[in-house]
PDB file of C-alpha atoms and ligand atoms in Angstrom:
ATOM      1  CA  MET A   1      40.524 110.725 148.149  1.00 93.00           C
ATOM      2  CA  GLN A   2      37.810 110.801 145.484  1.00 96.00           C
ATOM      3  CA  ILE A   3      39.177 110.934 141.931  1.00 96.00           C
ATOM      4  CA  ARG A   4      37.641 110.990 138.475  1.00 98.00           C
ATOM      5  CA  PHE A   5      39.146 108.748 135.808  1.00 98.00           C
ATOM      6  CA  THR A   6      38.619 107.637 132.218  1.00 98.00           C
ATOM      7  CA  LYS A   7      39.049 104.007 131.196  1.00 98.00           C
ATOM      8  CA  MET A   8      40.544 103.461 127.713  1.00 98.00           C
ATOM      9  CA  GLN A   9      42.104 100.661 125.708  1.00 98.00           C
ATOM     10  CA  GLY A  10      44.348 100.315 122.683  1.00 98.00           C
ATOM     11  CA  ALA A  11      44.290  96.821 121.107  1.00 98.00           C
ATOM     12  CA  GLY A  12      43.145  95.447 124.448  1.00 98.00           C
ATOM     13  CA  ASN A  13      46.003  97.006 126.442  1.00 98.00           C
ATOM     14  CA  ASP A  14      43.917  98.837 129.009  1.00 98.00           C
ATOM     15  CA  PHE A  15      44.476 102.057 130.884  1.00 99.00           C
ATOM     16  CA  VAL A  16      43.159 104.343 133.577  1.00 98.00           C
ATOM     17  CA  VAL A  17      43.645 107.929 132.361  1.00 98.00           C
ATOM     18  CA  LEU A  18      44.000 110.705 134.965  1.00 98.00           C
ATOM     19  CA  ASP A  19      43.743 114.413 134.099  1.00 98.00           C
ATOM     20  CA  GLU A  20      46.279 116.497 136.033  1.00 98.00           C
ATOM     21  CA  THR A  21      46.132 119.495 133.681  1.00 98.00           C
ATOM     22  CA  ARG A  22      44.530 121.638 136.393  1.00 97.00           C
ATOM     23  CA  ALA A  23      45.957 120.142 139.591  1.00 97.00           C
ATOM     24  CA  ARG A  24      48.266 117.315 140.668  1.00 97.00           C
ATOM     25  CA  LEU A  25      46.723 114.387 142.511  1.00 97.00           C
ATOM     26  CA  GLY A  26      49.977 113.471 144.234  1.00 97.00           C
ATOM     27  CA  LEU A  27      49.332 109.718 144.111  1.00 98.00           C
ATOM     28  CA  THR A  28      51.759 107.236 145.652  1.00 98.00           C
ATOM     29  CA  ALA A  29      52.983 104.011 144.047  1.00 98.00           C
ATOM     30  CA  ALA A  30      50.607 102.119 146.318  1.00 98.00           C
ATOM     31  CA  GLN A  31      47.701 104.254 145.112  1.00 98.00           C
ATOM     32  CA  TYR A  32      48.626 103.645 141.457  1.00 98.00           C
ATOM     33  CA  ARG A  33      48.699  99.917 142.257  1.00 98.00           C
ATOM     34  CA  TYR A  34      45.273 100.238 143.889  1.00 98.00           C
ATOM     35  CA  LEU A  35      43.836 101.930 140.791  1.00 98.00           C
ATOM     36  CA  ALA A  36      45.260  99.199 138.543  1.00 98.00           C
ATOM     37  CA  ASN A  37      44.001  96.356 140.759  1.00 98.00           C
ATOM     38  CA  ARG A  38      41.341  94.373 138.895  1.00 98.00           C
ATOM     39  CA  HIS A  39      39.563  93.286 142.096  1.00 97.00           C
ATOM     40  CA  PHE A  40      39.791  96.220 144.505  1.00 96.00           C
ATOM     41  CA  GLY A  41      40.311  99.121 142.086  1.00 97.00           C
ATOM     42  CA  VAL A  42      39.393 100.039 138.522  1.00 98.00           C
ATOM     43  CA  GLY A  43      41.739  97.563 136.823  1.00 98.00           C
ATOM     44  CA  ALA A  44      44.351  98.424 134.181  1.00 98.00           C
ATOM     45  CA  ASP A  45      47.713  97.405 132.717  1.00 98.00           C
ATOM     46  CA  GLN A  46      48.994 100.972 133.102  1.00 98.00           C
ATOM     47  CA  ILE A  47      47.898 104.330 134.565  1.00 98.00           C
ATOM     48  CA  LEU A  48      48.357 107.262 132.162  1.00 98.00           C
ATOM     49  CA  THR A  49      48.504 110.805 133.522  1.00 98.00           C
ATOM     50  CA  VAL A  50      47.977 113.976 131.454  1.00 98.00           C
ATOM     51  CA  ARG A  51      49.955 116.980 132.621  1.00 98.00           C
ATOM     52  CA  PRO A  52      50.506 120.463 131.114  1.00 98.00           C
ATOM     53  CA  ALA A  53      53.447 121.025 128.773  1.00 97.00           C
ATOM     54  CA  PRO A  54      56.646 121.137 130.883  1.00 96.00           C
ATOM     55  CA  SER A  55      58.496 123.232 128.297  1.00 95.00           C
ATOM     56  CA  GLU A  56      58.248 125.025 124.973  1.00 95.00           C
ATOM     57  CA  GLY A  57      57.901 122.850 121.888  1.00 95.00           C
ATOM     58  CA  VAL A  58      55.650 120.218 123.421  1.00 98.00           C
ATOM     59  CA  ASP A  59      51.887 120.239 124.065  1.00 98.00           C
ATOM     60  CA  PHE A  60      51.616 117.925 127.081  1.00 98.00           C
ATOM     61  CA  GLU A  61      53.569 115.778 129.518  1.00 98.00           C
ATOM     62  CA  TYR A  62      52.646 112.080 129.432  1.00 98.00           C
ATOM     63  CA  VAL A  63      53.354 110.122 132.621  1.00 98.00           C
ATOM     64  CA  ILE A  64      53.117 106.326 132.713  1.00 98.00           C
ATOM     65  CA  HIS A  65      52.880 103.968 135.689  1.00 98.00           C
ATOM     66  CA  ASN A  66      52.743 100.165 135.371  1.00 98.00           C
ATOM     67  CA  ALA A  67      50.174  98.134 137.292  1.00 98.00           C
ATOM     68  CA  ASP A  68      52.886  97.460 139.896  1.00 98.00           C
ATOM     69  CA  GLY A  69      53.012 101.210 140.614  1.00 98.00           C
ATOM     70  CA  GLY A  70      56.424 101.830 139.028  1.00 98.00           C
ATOM     71  CA  GLU A  71      56.890 104.804 136.707  1.00 98.00           C
ATOM     72  CA  VAL A  72      58.272 103.892 133.264  1.00 98.00           C
ATOM     73  CA  GLU A  73      59.721 105.609 130.226  1.00 96.00           C
ATOM     74  CA  GLN A  74      57.246 104.798 127.469  1.00 97.00           C
ATOM     75  CA  CYS A  75      53.951 103.138 126.535  1.00 98.00           C
ATOM     76  CA  GLY A  76      52.987 102.906 122.875  1.00 98.00           C
ATOM     77  CA  ASN A  77      49.355 101.787 123.086  1.00 98.00           C
ATOM     78  CA  GLY A  78      48.948 104.358 125.836  1.00 98.00           C
ATOM     79  CA  ALA A  79      50.310 107.109 123.576  1.00 98.00           C
ATOM     80  CA  ARG A  80      47.477 106.542 121.106  1.00 98.00           C
ATOM     81  CA  CYS A  81      44.894 106.639 123.915  1.00 98.00           C
ATOM     82  CA  PHE A  82      46.581 109.738 125.388  1.00 98.00           C
ATOM     83  CA  ALA A  83      46.236 111.553 122.047  1.00 98.00           C
ATOM     84  CA  ARG A  84      42.600 110.464 121.638  1.00 98.00           C
ATOM     85  CA  TYR A  85      41.889 111.658 125.203  1.00 98.00           C
ATOM     86  CA  VAL A  86      43.407 115.152 124.964  1.00 98.00           C
ATOM     87  CA  HIS A  87      41.805 115.760 121.561  1.00 98.00           C
ATOM     88  CA  ASP A  88      38.314 114.449 122.335  1.00 97.00           C
ATOM     89  CA  LYS A  89      38.272 116.146 125.754  1.00 98.00           C
ATOM     90  CA  GLY A  90      38.999 119.476 124.045  1.00 98.00           C
ATOM     91  CA  LEU A  91      42.396 119.946 125.708  1.00 98.00           C
ATOM     92  CA  THR A  92      43.850 120.566 122.244  1.00 98.00           C
ATOM     93  CA  GLY A  93      42.526 121.136 118.751  1.00 97.00           C
ATOM     94  CA  LYS A  94      45.660 119.693 117.165  1.00 97.00           C
ATOM     95  CA  ARG A  95      45.672 116.360 115.353  1.00 97.00           C
ATOM     96  CA  VAL A  96      49.459 115.998 115.576  1.00 97.00           C
ATOM     97  CA  ILE A  97      50.379 116.337 119.242  1.00 97.00           C
ATOM     98  CA  ARG A  98      53.877 116.618 120.682  1.00 97.00           C
ATOM     99  CA  VAL A  99      54.158 114.788 123.986  1.00 97.00           C
ATOM    100  CA  GLN A 100      56.991 114.737 126.510  1.00 98.00           C
ATOM    101  CA  THR A 101      57.723 111.384 128.152  1.00 97.00           C
ATOM    102  CA  LEU A 102      60.547 110.222 130.410  1.00 96.00           C
ATOM    103  CA  SER A 103      62.294 108.846 127.309  1.00 93.00           C
ATOM    104  CA  GLY A 104      61.846 111.895 125.089  1.00 93.00           C
ATOM    105  CA  VAL A 105      59.276 113.492 122.796  1.00 95.00           C
ATOM    106  CA  ILE A 106      56.839 111.412 120.723  1.00 95.00           C
ATOM    107  CA  ALA A 107      54.269 112.676 118.221  1.00 94.00           C
ATOM    108  CA  PRO A 108      50.902 110.942 117.976  1.00 98.00           C
ATOM    109  CA  GLU A 109      48.746 111.825 114.942  1.00 98.00           C
ATOM    110  CA  LEU A 110      44.976 111.347 115.004  1.00 98.00           C
ATOM    111  CA  HIS A 111      43.400 110.074 111.754  1.00 98.00           C
ATOM    112  CA  ALA A 112      39.809 110.762 110.683  1.00 95.00           C
ATOM    113  CA  ASP A 113      39.028 107.025 110.765  1.00 95.00           C
ATOM    114  CA  GLY A 114      39.828 106.857 114.504  1.00 94.00           C
ATOM    115  CA  ARG A 115      43.222 105.194 114.226  1.00 97.00           C
ATOM    116  CA  VAL A 116      46.294 106.912 115.625  1.00 98.00           C
ATOM    117  CA  THR A 117      49.847 106.863 114.257  1.00 98.00           C
ATOM    118  CA  VAL A 118      52.706 107.591 116.648  1.00 98.00           C
ATOM    119  CA  ASP A 119      56.277 108.482 115.738  1.00 95.00           C
ATOM    120  CA  MET A 120      57.895 106.449 118.513  1.00 95.00           C
ATOM    121  CA  GLY A 121      61.387 107.791 117.909  1.00 91.00           C
ATOM    122  CA  ARG A 122      64.520 105.811 117.132  1.00 88.00           C
ATOM    123  CA  PRO A 123      65.155 102.306 118.470  1.00 86.00           C
ATOM    124  CA  GLU A 124      68.291 101.739 120.440  1.00 83.00           C
ATOM    125  CA  LEU A 125      69.891  98.525 119.308  1.00 69.00           C
ATOM    126  CA  GLU A 126      72.322  96.979 121.701  1.00 62.00           C
ATOM    127  CA  PRO A 127      75.280  95.962 119.552  1.00 50.00           C
ATOM    128  CA  ALA A 128      74.629  92.282 119.813  1.00 48.00           C
ATOM    129  CA  LYS A 129      72.055  89.611 120.304  1.00 50.00           C
ATOM    130  CA  VAL A 130      73.060  87.877 123.492  1.00 56.00           C
ATOM    131  CA  PRO A 131      72.325  84.402 124.902  1.00 55.00           C
ATOM    132  CA  PHE A 132      71.585  84.015 128.543  1.00 53.00           C
ATOM    133  CA  ASP A 133      70.540  81.176 130.798  1.00 51.00           C
ATOM    134  CA  ILE A 134      67.065  81.709 132.181  1.00 50.00           C
ATOM    135  CA  ARG A 135      67.153  78.613 134.407  1.00 46.00           C
ATOM    136  CA  GLY A 136      69.009  79.829 137.445  1.00 38.00           C
ATOM    137  CA  LEU A 137      68.725  83.464 136.697  1.00 34.00           C
ATOM    138  CA  ALA A 138      72.439  83.265 137.321  1.00 32.00           C
ATOM    139  CA  PRO A 139      74.311  86.392 136.336  1.00 30.00           C
ATOM    140  CA  GLU A 140      76.130  84.677 133.556  1.00 33.00           C
ATOM    141  CA  ALA A 141      79.042  85.934 131.537  1.00 28.00           C
ATOM    142  CA  LEU A 142      77.329  86.826 128.333  1.00 27.00           C
ATOM    143  CA  GLY A 143      79.724  84.523 126.548  1.00 26.00           C
ATOM    144  CA  THR A 144      80.283  84.983 122.894  1.00 27.00           C
ATOM    145  CA  THR A 145      78.054  87.724 121.697  1.00 28.00           C
ATOM    146  CA  GLN A 146      77.620  88.136 117.980  1.00 28.00           C
ATOM    147  CA  LYS A 147      77.464  91.330 116.046  1.00 25.00           C
ATOM    148  CA  TRP A 148      74.144  92.851 115.056  1.00 29.00           C
ATOM    149  CA  PRO A 149      72.396  91.968 112.721  1.00 28.00           C
ATOM    150  CA  LEU A 150      72.863  88.321 113.417  1.00 26.00           C
ATOM    151  CA  ALA A 151      72.468  85.357 111.124  1.00 24.00           C
ATOM    152  CA  LEU A 152      69.383  83.698 112.545  1.00 27.00           C
ATOM    153  CA  ASP A 153      70.334  81.093 115.127  1.00 31.00           C
ATOM    154  CA  GLY A 154      67.660  78.495 115.620  1.00 36.00           C
ATOM    155  CA  SER A 155      69.867  76.311 117.760  1.00 36.00           C
ATOM    156  CA  ALA A 156      68.904  77.736 121.169  1.00 41.00           C
ATOM    157  CA  SER A 157      68.264  74.994 123.705  1.00 40.00           C
ATOM    158  CA  ALA A 158      65.329  75.242 126.072  1.00 44.00           C
ATOM    159  CA  ALA A 159      67.625  76.450 128.826  1.00 50.00           C
ATOM    160  CA  THR A 160      69.063  79.270 126.829  1.00 61.00           C
ATOM    161  CA  VAL A 161      67.192  81.790 124.785  1.00 68.00           C
ATOM    162  CA  TRP A 162      68.656  84.046 122.196  1.00 73.00           C
ATOM    163  CA  ILE A 163      67.282  87.513 122.630  1.00 79.00           C
ATOM    164  CA  ALA A 164      67.557  90.806 120.854  1.00 81.00           C
ATOM    165  CA  PRO A 165      67.815  93.558 123.487  1.00 83.00           C
ATOM    166  CA  VAL A 166      66.012  96.485 121.853  1.00 88.00           C
ATOM    167  CA  SER A 167      65.044  99.739 123.547  1.00 89.00           C
ATOM    168  CA  MET A 168      62.121 101.944 122.509  1.00 93.00           C
ATOM    169  CA  GLY A 169      62.907 104.182 125.424  1.00 92.00           C
ATOM    170  CA  ASN A 170      61.814 101.247 127.572  1.00 95.00           C
ATOM    171  CA  PRO A 171      63.709  97.940 127.521  1.00 92.00           C
ATOM    172  CA  HIS A 172      62.625  94.881 125.489  1.00 93.00           C
ATOM    173  CA  ALA A 173      64.051  91.381 125.093  1.00 89.00           C
ATOM    174  CA  VAL A 174      62.692  89.855 121.879  1.00 89.00           C
ATOM    175  CA  GLN A 175      62.942  86.191 120.925  1.00 87.00           C
ATOM    176  CA  LEU A 176      61.727  84.130 118.005  1.00 87.00           C
ATOM    177  CA  VAL A 177      59.287  81.264 118.585  1.00 90.00           C
ATOM    178  CA  ASP A 178      57.696  78.809 116.133  1.00 92.00           C
ATOM    179  CA  ASP A 179      54.177  79.266 117.553  1.00 95.00           C
ATOM    180  CA  VAL A 180      53.235  82.050 119.960  1.00 97.00           C
ATOM    181  CA  GLU A 181      50.307  80.008 121.271  1.00 97.00           C
ATOM    182  CA  GLN A 182      52.706  77.266 122.405  1.00 94.00           C
ATOM    183  CA  ALA A 183      55.354  79.659 123.714  1.00 92.00           C
ATOM    184  CA  PRO A 184      56.040  79.530 127.501  1.00 85.00           C
ATOM    185  CA  VAL A 185      55.101  83.198 127.877  1.00 92.00           C
ATOM    186  CA  ALA A 186      54.183  83.109 131.573  1.00 89.00           C
ATOM    187  CA  ALA A 187      57.017  80.835 132.703  1.00 82.00           C
ATOM    188  CA  TRP A 188      59.848  82.341 130.667  1.00 82.00           C
ATOM    189  CA  GLY A 189      58.417  85.856 130.634  1.00 87.00           C
ATOM    190  CA  SER A 190      58.593  86.135 134.410  1.00 84.00           C
ATOM    191  CA  LEU A 191      62.170  84.782 134.417  1.00 80.00           C
ATOM    192  CA  ILE A 192      63.334  87.095 131.663  1.00 82.00           C
ATOM    193  CA  GLU A 193      61.574  90.126 133.166  1.00 88.00           C
ATOM    194  CA  ARG A 194      63.719  89.877 136.286  1.00 84.00           C
ATOM    195  CA  HIS A 195      66.919  88.448 134.822  1.00 76.00           C
ATOM    196  CA  THR A 196      70.059  90.130 136.154  1.00 72.00           C
ATOM    197  CA  ARG A 197      70.965  90.904 132.541  1.00 73.00           C
ATOM    198  CA  PHE A 198      68.364  93.679 132.860  1.00 81.00           C
ATOM    199  CA  PRO A 199      68.963  95.746 136.004  1.00 84.00           C
ATOM    200  CA  GLN A 200      65.860  97.875 135.233  1.00 91.00           C
ATOM    201  CA  ARG A 201      63.897  94.661 134.462  1.00 92.00           C
ATOM    202  CA  VAL A 202      62.581  94.173 130.912  1.00 92.00           C
ATOM    203  CA  ASN A 203      59.549  93.472 128.724  1.00 96.00           C
ATOM    204  CA  ALA A 204      59.838  89.966 127.218  1.00 93.00           C
ATOM    205  CA  GLY A 205      58.557  89.604 123.642  1.00 94.00           C
ATOM    206  CA  PHE A 206      57.735  86.286 121.899  1.00 95.00           C
ATOM    207  CA  MET A 207      57.561  86.749 118.113  1.00 95.00           C
ATOM    208  CA  GLN A 208      56.355  84.299 115.462  1.00 97.00           C
ATOM    209  CA  VAL A 209      57.176  85.343 111.901  1.00 95.00           C
ATOM    210  CA  VAL A 210      54.219  84.568 109.602  1.00 98.00           C
ATOM    211  CA  ASN A 211      55.770  86.171 106.520  1.00 98.00           C
ATOM    212  CA  ARG A 212      57.939  89.209 105.720  1.00 97.00           C
ATOM    213  CA  GLY A 213      54.989  91.524 106.356  1.00 98.00           C
ATOM    214  CA  GLU A 214      53.247  89.788 109.260  1.00 98.00           C
ATOM    215  CA  ILE A 215      54.105  88.541 112.725  1.00 98.00           C
ATOM    216  CA  ARG A 216      52.191  87.251 115.734  1.00 98.00           C
ATOM    217  CA  LEU A 217      53.363  88.606 119.064  1.00 98.00           C
ATOM    218  CA  ARG A 218      52.825  88.035 122.752  1.00 98.00           C
ATOM    219  CA  VAL A 219      54.553  90.172 125.384  1.00 98.00           C
ATOM    220  CA  TYR A 220      55.092  89.533 129.070  1.00 97.00           C
ATOM    221  CA  GLU A 221      55.303  93.148 130.190  1.00 98.00           C
ATOM    222  CA  ARG A 222      57.574  94.520 132.907  1.00 98.00           C
ATOM    223  CA  GLY A 223      55.404  95.499 135.851  1.00 98.00           C
ATOM    224  CA  ALA A 224      52.174  94.153 134.388  1.00 98.00           C
ATOM    225  CA  GLY A 225      52.565  90.532 133.215  1.00 98.00           C
ATOM    226  CA  GLU A 226      51.224  89.337 129.872  1.00 98.00           C
ATOM    227  CA  THR A 227      49.003  91.973 128.252  1.00 98.00           C
ATOM    228  CA  LEU A 228      46.721  91.602 125.230  1.00 98.00           C
ATOM    229  CA  ALA A 229      49.031  93.905 123.284  1.00 98.00           C
ATOM    230  CA  CYS A 230      52.189  95.942 123.832  1.00 98.00           C
ATOM    231  CA  GLY A 231      52.855  98.870 121.495  1.00 98.00           C
ATOM    232  CA  THR A 232      56.536  99.387 122.260  1.00 98.00           C
ATOM    233  CA  GLY A 233      56.869  95.589 122.268  1.00 98.00           C
ATOM    234  CA  ALA A 234      55.483  95.489 118.732  1.00 98.00           C
ATOM    235  CA  CYS A 235      57.983  98.170 117.700  1.00 97.00           C
ATOM    236  CA  ALA A 236      60.874  96.291 119.327  1.00 94.00           C
ATOM    237  CA  ALA A 237      59.871  92.968 117.753  1.00 95.00           C
ATOM    238  CA  VAL A 238      59.681  94.450 114.250  1.00 94.00           C
ATOM    239  CA  VAL A 239      63.030  96.190 114.717  1.00 88.00           C
ATOM    240  CA  ALA A 240      64.594  92.900 115.823  1.00 85.00           C
ATOM    241  CA  GLY A 241      62.992  91.022 112.932  1.00 86.00           C
ATOM    242  CA  ILE A 242      64.218  93.575 110.400  1.00 85.00           C
ATOM    243  CA  GLY A 243      67.652  93.437 112.014  1.00 79.00           C
ATOM    244  CA  TRP A 244      67.666  89.673 111.567  1.00 77.00           C
ATOM    245  CA  GLY A 245      66.727  90.093 107.898  1.00 79.00           C
ATOM    246  CA  LEU A 246      63.328  88.383 108.373  1.00 86.00           C
ATOM    247  CA  LEU A 247      60.917  91.291 107.885  1.00 90.00           C
ATOM    248  CA  ASP A 248      60.236  94.134 105.446  1.00 93.00           C
ATOM    249  CA  ALA A 249      59.866  97.776 106.435  1.00 94.00           C
ATOM    250  CA  ARG A 250      56.093  97.581 107.101  1.00 98.00           C
ATOM    251  CA  VAL A 251      54.724  94.828 109.300  1.00 98.00           C
ATOM    252  CA  HIS A 252      51.263  93.914 110.563  1.00 98.00           C
ATOM    253  CA  VAL A 253      51.549  92.733 114.159  1.00 99.00           C
ATOM    254  CA  HIS A 254      48.767  90.387 115.269  1.00 98.00           C
ATOM    255  CA  THR A 255      48.271  90.446 119.041  1.00 98.00           C
ATOM    256  CA  HIS A 256      45.604  88.825 121.224  1.00 98.00           C
ATOM    257  CA  GLY A 257      43.998  92.253 121.548  1.00 98.00           C
ATOM    258  CA  GLY A 258      44.072  93.408 117.950  1.00 98.00           C
ATOM    259  CA  LEU A 259      46.195  94.575 115.010  1.00 98.00           C
ATOM    260  CA  LEU A 260      49.060  97.071 115.144  1.00 98.00           C
ATOM    261  CA  THR A 261      51.025  98.223 112.080  1.00 98.00           C
ATOM    262  CA  ILE A 262      54.693  99.059 112.539  1.00 98.00           C
ATOM    263  CA  GLU A 263      56.999 100.784 110.030  1.00 97.00           C
ATOM    264  CA  TRP A 264      60.744 101.211 110.262  1.00 92.00           C
ATOM    265  CA  ALA A 265      63.085 102.000 107.342  1.00 89.00           C
ATOM    266  CA  GLY A 266      65.875 100.132 109.103  1.00 81.00           C
ATOM    267  CA  GLY A 267      68.442 102.792 109.802  1.00 76.00           C
ATOM    268  CA  ALA A 268      69.402 103.404 113.405  1.00 64.00           C
ATOM    269  CA  GLY A 269      68.572 107.075 112.736  1.00 78.00           C
ATOM    270  CA  ASP A 270      65.074 106.239 111.458  1.00 86.00           C
ATOM    271  CA  SER A 271      62.005 106.585 113.655  1.00 92.00           C
ATOM    272  CA  VAL A 272      59.689 103.643 114.261  1.00 95.00           C
ATOM    273  CA  ARG A 273      56.055 104.466 113.424  1.00 98.00           C
ATOM    274  CA  MET A 274      53.178 102.606 115.040  1.00 98.00           C
ATOM    275  CA  THR A 275      49.517 102.734 113.962  1.00 98.00           C
ATOM    276  CA  GLY A 276      46.580 101.270 115.814  1.00 98.00           C
ATOM    277  CA  PRO A 277      43.284 101.834 117.633  1.00 98.00           C
ATOM    278  CA  ALA A 278      42.486 103.987 120.679  1.00 98.00           C
ATOM    279  CA  GLU A 279      39.083 103.622 122.352  1.00 98.00           C
ATOM    280  CA  PHE A 280      37.174 105.079 125.280  1.00 98.00           C
ATOM    281  CA  VAL A 281      35.569 102.412 127.501  1.00 98.00           C
ATOM    282  CA  PHE A 282      33.893 104.294 130.385  1.00 98.00           C
ATOM    283  CA  GLU A 283      34.202 107.251 132.757  1.00 98.00           C
ATOM    284  CA  GLY A 284      34.000 106.956 136.504  1.00 98.00           C
ATOM    285  CA  GLN A 285      35.081 108.076 139.929  1.00 98.00           C
ATOM    286  CA  ILE A 286      36.595 106.090 142.730  1.00 98.00           C
ATOM    287  CA  GLU A 287      37.419 106.587 146.389  1.00 97.00           C
ATOM    288  CA  ILE A 288      41.114 105.811 146.940  1.00 96.00           C
ATOM    289  CA  PRO A 289      42.250 105.231 150.533  1.00 93.00           C
ATOM    290  CA  ASP A 290      44.664 107.958 151.641  1.00 90.00           C
ATOM    291  CA  THR A 291      46.891 105.386 153.292  1.00 87.00           C
ATOM    292  CA  LEU A 292      47.607 102.008 151.684  1.00 86.00           C
TER     293      LEU A 292
HETATM  294  N1  LIG B   1      55.361  97.576 130.651  1.00 50.29           N
HETATM  295  C1  LIG B   1      56.109  98.600 129.909  1.00 50.29           C
HETATM  296  C2  LIG B   1      55.297  99.915 129.864  1.00 50.29           C
HETATM  297  C3  LIG B   1      54.027  99.785 129.022  1.00 50.29           C
HETATM  298  C4  LIG B   1      54.333  99.395 127.606  1.00 50.29           C
HETATM  299  C5  LIG B   1      53.170  98.872 126.774  1.00 50.29           C
HETATM  300  N2  LIG B   1      51.882  98.799 127.429  1.00 50.29           N
HETATM  301  C6  LIG B   1      53.088  99.588 125.440  1.00 50.29           C
HETATM  302  O1  LIG B   1      51.990  99.684 124.847  1.00 50.29           O
HETATM  303  O2  LIG B   1      54.161 100.014 124.939  1.00 50.29           O
HETATM  304  C7  LIG B   1      57.456  98.842 130.608  1.00 50.29           C
HETATM  305  O3  LIG B   1      57.552  98.573 131.811  1.00 50.29           O
HETATM  306  O4  LIG B   1      58.376  99.308 129.928  1.00 50.29           O
END
């Protein structure tokens, strides 16, 4: 099957964008994996698909598949690229676009300077920050959990990490580290991603607080491994940091792929807003095997 695609990136998180506004491609998980493969396909962290509005009150449907072929609820950097795509391709003249995802409606807004701000909706804060043993991946009684927000606990041993389980529609496990460059992102990220504490698996965030308005962040993403940036991961990290009393309501998030700015007033009913770049890289077409 020959398909046309657009390659985009938001703070180095890279995407293949597929336009299904006129017809469905009917791709399988294996074919999404093929597209994302950096040696045999195009290469991407996620595949983003544009579909017509499924109902009144929204402009488009936004479908997200990880590099491993699994469909997921949300992708923040992808939302900015999605908005840039549908606007610049003339699929809408709006600059505030309402988009239906598996986890609800989000509203990207295109700015004249090229940046995009997305209302990412409300964070879901599990009621506690929980410790769990990443060594054996043993399903461990979660022991004494403490109420949210938690007095910062710096006493975690290497075998146990204290995480804040925050959902932005997709699941995140955020932990504090002294230096993101020294953090065991690959080793611990892969353990945390598949820990039994998270039956849907999880995105593992490693956050270094620089000051009350700045953090550095690395994220080992569910279904993709470490990416240069994770938009929902940046939202989840800032929410956790505010919950722990470490951050103010507007935070610059430095990632290996670029800068994201996250705002959250701190109430569970308040939306998280994310601002960052969205860039076209190239257009192309590729022959995908019908059977993989
Ligand atoms: N790996 C994520 C999806 C992509 C999220 C990330 N690329 C973003 O910008 O939010 C998950 O499985 O929930």
